[in-house]
Amino acid sequence: MRVLGIETSCDETGVAVYDTAFPGPAGLRAHAVYSQIALHAEYGGVVPELASRDHVRKLLPLVRQTLAEAGLATSDLDGVAYTAGPGLVGALLVGAGTARALAWALDVPAVGVHHMEGHLLAPLMEDDPPQPPFVALLVSGGHTQLVAVEAIGRYRLLGETLDDAAGEAFDKTAKLMGLPYPGGPQLAALAEKGTPGAFRFARPMTDRPGLDFSFSGLKTQVLLAWQQSDQSEQTRADIARGFEDAVVDTLAIKCERALDAAGSNTLVIAGGVGANKRLRAKLQAMCAHRGGRACFPRPALCTDNGAMIAFAGALRLEAGQREDASVNVTPRWDMALLPPLVAGKP
Ligand code: KG4
Ligand code: ZN
């Protein structure tokens, strides 16, 4: 089944074609992402109305480009998947309206995909994919969650952040030290030049049992350290390193606890912060130490993309799920409410 995937939940327009006839990475026939970073940079964050308008401008050209790269015509498509939530309502509606109209015109089924399920399933597009049950760490700009994946489509929340998401903490911390939006990847790059141990910040909520997170206090600690420092380039890098180590250690401690709680040795990591090199190395080492493994998508499939939506949508379409002809989105959406995915039984 060849499925077109459309992602427009925030500030990236993503389009891809996934063909389930080819397992693993070969199924990804083409994917393209257009990032709106330059558009929002001068405002220091995403401006929802500008995001929606830019998706309108970029989506159809990106669909044409992706199909051309895959060597396919629209008539070769067997289904269309789109992000139906969570996300910015206007931005979601652009993708949903376009996907729904395309599916209607081509007389193929359409399915709305949960953005975080897309992230969660992205590692399954890679070689030697893990099989449920496993534990998933979802770390993006809007979410930080530990999820017990009992089966594809059966998700039980084990813990989540009580305030800032991990990606949000990266972005806000970068901003308060004067780095441009979106600061996460830039802060991570700066941390490479920092001296380990020069600054040590707390590992929030690791001194008590539980699987929830809290990252907002960390940024206050960084602010104080930055304000009281000489604010040199080296100090900025040292603080970045101290912050990154604190977030990475905290995530690793909670992931290990979650694996223990779920009786699992397989950890799947997804979402933008999953592109972080130090997090990847730390979680790989932690899982290897207990005789298990950590599974990541390649970095380009950690951040928002259309491939994960095409892939998750293809699984759901193959299981018989589809939407009616109305255009609906769900800006707030609990992943535990998704229908389980049983082949042939919607
Ligand atoms: O999954 P994603 O692309 O979008 C959301 O669904 O939110 O995640 C974006 C987040 C941003 O907060 C960004 O700063 C963070 O992921 N991020 C990183 C890295 N690359 C992206 N954070 C730390 N290190 C990175 N290398
Ligand atoms: Zn995302």
mmCIF file of C-alpha atoms in Angstrom, residues 49-254:
data_model
loop_
_atom_site.group_PDB
_atom_site.id
_atom_site.type_symbol
_atom_site.label_atom_id
_atom_site.label_comp_id
_atom_site.label_asym_id
_atom_site.label_seq_id
_atom_site.Cartn_x
_atom_site.Cartn_y
_atom_site.Cartn_z
ATOM 1 C CA GLU A 49 -1.296 32.427 12.016
ATOM 2 C CA LEU A 50 1.956 32.815 10.077
ATOM 3 C CA ALA A 51 2.521 29.070 10.375
ATOM 4 C CA SER A 52 -0.918 28.278 8.882
ATOM 5 C CA ARG A 53 -0.431 30.680 5.975
ATOM 6 C CA ASP A 54 2.996 29.278 5.175
ATOM 7 C CA HIS A 55 1.672 25.694 5.185
ATOM 8 C CA VAL A 56 -0.921 26.860 2.615
ATOM 9 C CA ARG A 57 1.885 28.228 0.429
ATOM 10 C CA LYS A 58 4.284 25.284 0.742
ATOM 11 C CA LEU A 59 2.174 22.143 1.021
ATOM 12 C CA LEU A 60 1.062 21.490 -2.578
ATOM 13 C CA PRO A 61 4.463 22.263 -4.136
ATOM 14 C CA LEU A 62 6.016 19.900 -1.560
ATOM 15 C CA VAL A 63 3.486 17.159 -2.438
ATOM 16 C CA ARG A 64 4.405 17.527 -6.125
ATOM 17 C CA GLN A 65 8.128 17.504 -5.345
ATOM 18 C CA THR A 66 7.863 14.405 -3.127
ATOM 19 C CA LEU A 67 5.830 12.453 -5.684
ATOM 20 C CA ALA A 68 8.324 13.396 -8.407
ATOM 21 C CA GLU A 69 11.221 12.203 -6.226
ATOM 22 C CA ALA A 70 9.411 8.907 -5.619
ATOM 23 C CA GLY A 71 8.727 8.596 -9.356
ATOM 24 C CA LEU A 72 5.002 8.311 -8.660
ATOM 25 C CA ALA A 73 1.821 9.956 -9.920
ATOM 26 C CA THR A 74 -1.098 10.806 -7.641
ATOM 27 C CA SER A 75 -2.947 7.882 -9.266
ATOM 28 C CA ASP A 76 -0.342 5.501 -7.769
ATOM 29 C CA LEU A 77 -1.445 6.388 -4.225
ATOM 30 C CA ASP A 78 -3.601 3.958 -2.234
ATOM 31 C CA GLY A 79 -4.264 6.244 0.736
ATOM 32 C CA VAL A 80 -3.551 9.611 2.351
ATOM 33 C CA ALA A 81 -2.519 10.130 5.991
ATOM 34 C CA TYR A 82 -2.356 13.483 7.757
ATOM 35 C CA THR A 83 -1.589 14.752 11.250
ATOM 36 C CA ALA A 84 -4.968 15.338 12.921
ATOM 37 C CA GLY A 85 -3.485 16.506 16.260
ATOM 38 C CA PRO A 86 -2.169 17.471 18.697
ATOM 39 C CA GLY A 87 -0.915 20.786 17.342
ATOM 40 C CA LEU A 88 -1.901 24.292 16.256
ATOM 41 C CA VAL A 89 -5.500 24.207 15.062
ATOM 42 C CA GLY A 90 -5.038 26.381 11.964
ATOM 43 C CA ALA A 91 -1.883 24.585 10.903
ATOM 44 C CA LEU A 92 -3.526 21.178 11.393
ATOM 45 C CA LEU A 93 -6.545 22.255 9.313
ATOM 46 C CA VAL A 94 -4.332 23.063 6.321
ATOM 47 C CA GLY A 95 -2.973 19.510 6.259
ATOM 48 C CA ALA A 96 -6.308 17.881 7.053
ATOM 49 C CA GLY A 97 -8.205 19.871 4.397
ATOM 50 C CA THR A 98 -5.608 19.196 1.727
ATOM 51 C CA ALA A 99 -5.301 15.495 2.578
ATOM 52 C CA ARG A 100 -9.046 14.993 2.740
ATOM 53 C CA ALA A 101 -9.603 16.767 -0.615
ATOM 54 C CA LEU A 102 -6.838 14.753 -2.270
ATOM 55 C CA ALA A 103 -8.189 11.454 -0.981
ATOM 56 C CA TRP A 104 -11.698 12.434 -2.121
ATOM 57 C CA ALA A 105 -10.487 13.362 -5.610
ATOM 58 C CA LEU A 106 -8.423 10.160 -5.932
ATOM 59 C CA ASP A 107 -11.166 8.018 -4.384
ATOM 60 C CA VAL A 108 -8.771 6.507 -1.832
ATOM 61 C CA PRO A 109 -9.170 6.330 1.974
ATOM 62 C CA ALA A 110 -7.787 8.996 4.310
ATOM 63 C CA VAL A 111 -6.746 8.596 7.935
ATOM 64 C CA GLY A 112 -5.948 11.180 10.627
ATOM 65 C CA VAL A 113 -2.776 10.340 12.583
ATOM 66 C CA HIS A 114 -1.850 11.290 16.158
ATOM 67 C CA HIS A 115 1.389 13.291 15.873
ATOM 68 C CA MET A 116 2.968 11.580 18.902
ATOM 69 C CA GLU A 117 2.053 8.112 17.637
ATOM 70 C CA GLY A 118 3.830 9.139 14.431
ATOM 71 C CA HIS A 119 6.945 10.035 16.446
ATOM 72 C CA LEU A 120 6.642 6.851 18.514
ATOM 73 C CA LEU A 121 6.444 4.562 15.463
ATOM 74 C CA ALA A 122 9.220 6.315 13.485
ATOM 75 C CA PRO A 123 11.952 3.959 14.824
ATOM 76 C CA LEU A 124 9.987 1.056 13.332
ATOM 77 C CA MET A 125 10.803 2.369 9.846
ATOM 78 C CA GLU A 126 14.496 1.579 10.450
ATOM 79 C CA ASP A 127 16.319 -1.745 9.970
ATOM 80 C CA ASP A 128 15.700 -4.499 12.541
ATOM 81 C CA PRO A 129 12.692 -2.736 14.110
ATOM 82 C CA PRO A 130 11.770 -3.503 17.744
ATOM 83 C CA GLN A 131 8.560 -5.433 18.420
ATOM 84 C CA PRO A 132 6.177 -4.454 21.250
ATOM 85 C CA PRO A 133 6.006 -4.706 24.175
ATOM 86 C CA PHE A 134 8.577 -1.973 24.829
ATOM 87 C CA VAL A 135 8.920 1.344 26.628
ATOM 88 C CA ALA A 136 8.962 4.581 24.622
ATOM 89 C CA LEU A 137 10.469 7.913 25.612
ATOM 90 C CA LEU A 138 8.786 10.709 23.664
ATOM 91 C CA VAL A 139 10.825 13.905 23.862
ATOM 92 C CA SER A 140 9.757 16.787 21.661
ATOM 93 C CA GLY A 141 9.156 20.518 21.922
ATOM 94 C CA GLY A 142 5.664 19.992 23.331
ATOM 95 C CA HIS A 143 5.823 16.580 25.047
ATOM 96 C CA THR A 144 7.982 14.593 27.433
ATOM 97 C CA GLN A 145 6.359 11.255 28.120
ATOM 98 C CA LEU A 146 7.272 7.712 29.099
ATOM 99 C CA VAL A 147 4.827 5.281 27.531
ATOM 100 C CA ALA A 148 4.378 1.525 27.904
ATOM 101 C CA VAL A 149 3.694 0.251 24.402
ATOM 102 C CA GLU A 150 1.766 -2.986 24.890
ATOM 103 C CA ALA A 151 0.978 -3.270 21.184
ATOM 104 C CA ILE A 152 0.917 -0.801 18.307
ATOM 105 C CA GLY A 153 -2.038 1.394 19.193
ATOM 106 C CA ARG A 154 -2.163 0.329 22.870
ATOM 107 C CA TYR A 155 -0.352 2.990 24.874
ATOM 108 C CA ARG A 156 -0.235 3.383 28.656
ATOM 109 C CA LEU A 157 1.209 6.592 30.059
ATOM 110 C CA LEU A 158 3.850 5.844 32.723
ATOM 111 C CA GLY A 159 5.011 9.391 33.378
ATOM 112 C CA GLU A 160 5.200 12.860 31.860
ATOM 113 C CA THR A 161 6.466 16.349 32.507
ATOM 114 C CA LEU A 162 4.591 18.442 35.037
ATOM 115 C CA ASP A 163 5.733 21.691 33.372
ATOM 116 C CA ASP A 164 8.171 22.294 30.480
ATOM 117 C CA ALA A 165 8.858 19.605 27.888
ATOM 118 C CA ALA A 166 12.530 18.623 27.439
ATOM 119 C CA GLY A 167 12.729 20.341 24.036
ATOM 120 C CA GLU A 168 11.031 23.437 25.437
ATOM 121 C CA ALA A 169 13.611 23.500 28.266
ATOM 122 C CA PHE A 170 16.408 23.348 25.673
ATOM 123 C CA ASP A 171 14.806 26.172 23.662
ATOM 124 C CA LYS A 172 14.106 28.445 26.662
ATOM 125 C CA THR A 173 17.550 27.898 28.175
ATOM 126 C CA ALA A 174 19.184 28.680 24.847
ATOM 127 C CA LYS A 175 17.114 31.862 24.575
ATOM 128 C CA LEU A 176 18.045 33.165 28.010
ATOM 129 C CA MET A 177 21.731 32.800 27.104
ATOM 130 C CA GLY A 178 21.144 34.798 23.932
ATOM 131 C CA LEU A 179 21.008 32.018 21.325
ATOM 132 C CA PRO A 180 18.536 32.468 18.448
ATOM 133 C CA TYR A 181 15.300 30.458 18.076
ATOM 134 C CA PRO A 182 14.973 27.491 18.015
ATOM 135 C CA GLY A 183 17.812 27.101 20.442
ATOM 136 C CA GLY A 184 17.765 23.354 21.200
ATOM 137 C CA PRO A 185 20.131 22.174 18.457
ATOM 138 C CA GLN A 186 22.336 25.275 18.890
ATOM 139 C CA LEU A 187 22.618 24.746 22.642
ATOM 140 C CA ALA A 188 23.578 21.113 21.980
ATOM 141 C CA ALA A 189 26.251 22.217 19.486
ATOM 142 C CA LEU A 190 27.605 24.748 21.992
ATOM 143 C CA ALA A 191 27.706 22.086 24.740
ATOM 144 C CA GLU A 192 30.251 20.180 22.631
ATOM 145 C CA LYS A 193 32.769 22.940 23.374
ATOM 146 C CA GLY A 194 31.900 23.080 27.084
ATOM 147 C CA THR A 195 33.941 21.614 29.937
ATOM 148 C CA PRO A 196 32.144 18.720 31.627
ATOM 149 C CA GLY A 197 31.584 19.399 35.325
ATOM 150 C CA ALA A 198 32.401 23.136 35.169
ATOM 151 C CA PHE A 199 28.738 23.773 36.051
ATOM 152 C CA ARG A 200 26.537 21.211 37.766
ATOM 153 C CA PHE A 201 22.751 21.588 37.800
ATOM 154 C CA ALA A 202 20.111 19.493 39.581
ATOM 155 C CA ARG A 203 18.634 16.267 38.170
ATOM 156 C CA PRO A 204 15.020 17.278 38.946
ATOM 157 C CA MET A 205 12.717 14.747 40.637
ATOM 158 C CA THR A 206 15.239 11.902 40.529
ATOM 159 C CA ASP A 207 15.626 11.862 44.334
ATOM 160 C CA ARG A 208 12.138 10.435 44.843
ATOM 161 C CA PRO A 209 10.235 7.569 43.258
ATOM 162 C CA GLY A 210 8.041 8.148 40.232
ATOM 163 C CA LEU A 211 8.286 8.587 36.501
ATOM 164 C CA ASP A 212 7.217 12.216 36.094
ATOM 165 C CA PHE A 213 9.561 15.025 35.057
ATOM 166 C CA SER A 214 9.923 18.722 35.830
ATOM 167 C CA PHE A 215 12.286 20.832 33.744
ATOM 168 C CA SER A 216 11.176 24.402 34.437
ATOM 169 C CA GLY A 217 13.355 24.837 37.564
ATOM 170 C CA LEU A 218 16.476 23.958 35.592
ATOM 171 C CA LYS A 219 16.145 26.988 33.403
ATOM 172 C CA THR A 220 15.978 29.228 36.499
ATOM 173 C CA GLN A 221 19.186 27.618 37.774
ATOM 174 C CA VAL A 222 20.818 28.301 34.423
ATOM 175 C CA LEU A 223 19.575 31.905 34.425
ATOM 176 C CA LEU A 224 21.147 32.546 37.843
ATOM 177 C CA ALA A 225 24.421 30.884 36.846
ATOM 178 C CA TRP A 226 24.526 32.900 33.592
ATOM 179 C CA GLN A 227 23.724 36.220 35.297
ATOM 180 C CA GLN A 228 26.385 35.671 37.960
ATOM 181 C CA SER A 229 29.049 34.600 35.442
ATOM 182 C CA ASP A 230 31.528 36.557 33.277
ATOM 183 C CA GLN A 231 29.242 35.744 30.290
ATOM 184 C CA SER A 232 32.224 34.774 28.124
ATOM 185 C CA GLU A 233 31.889 32.407 25.175
ATOM 186 C CA GLN A 234 33.610 29.625 27.128
ATOM 187 C CA THR A 235 31.300 30.104 30.117
ATOM 188 C CA ARG A 236 28.265 29.948 27.839
ATOM 189 C CA ALA A 237 29.551 26.647 26.438
ATOM 190 C CA ASP A 238 30.325 25.329 29.948
ATOM 191 C CA ILE A 239 26.806 26.182 31.150
ATOM 192 C CA ALA A 240 25.316 24.599 28.006
ATOM 193 C CA ARG A 241 27.264 21.431 28.770
ATOM 194 C CA GLY A 242 26.117 21.446 32.415
ATOM 195 C CA PHE A 243 22.494 21.912 31.338
ATOM 196 C CA GLU A 244 22.641 19.206 28.676
ATOM 197 C CA ASP A 245 24.219 16.730 31.100
ATOM 198 C CA ALA A 246 21.479 17.467 33.666
ATOM 199 C CA VAL A 247 18.673 16.842 31.143
ATOM 200 C CA VAL A 248 20.332 13.748 29.667
ATOM 201 C CA ASP A 249 21.049 12.207 33.097
ATOM 202 C CA THR A 250 17.514 12.923 34.279
ATOM 203 C CA LEU A 251 15.973 11.327 31.189
ATOM 204 C CA ALA A 252 18.275 8.291 31.486
ATOM 205 C CA ILE A 253 17.482 7.748 35.194
ATOM 206 C CA LYS A 254 13.730 7.845 34.510
#
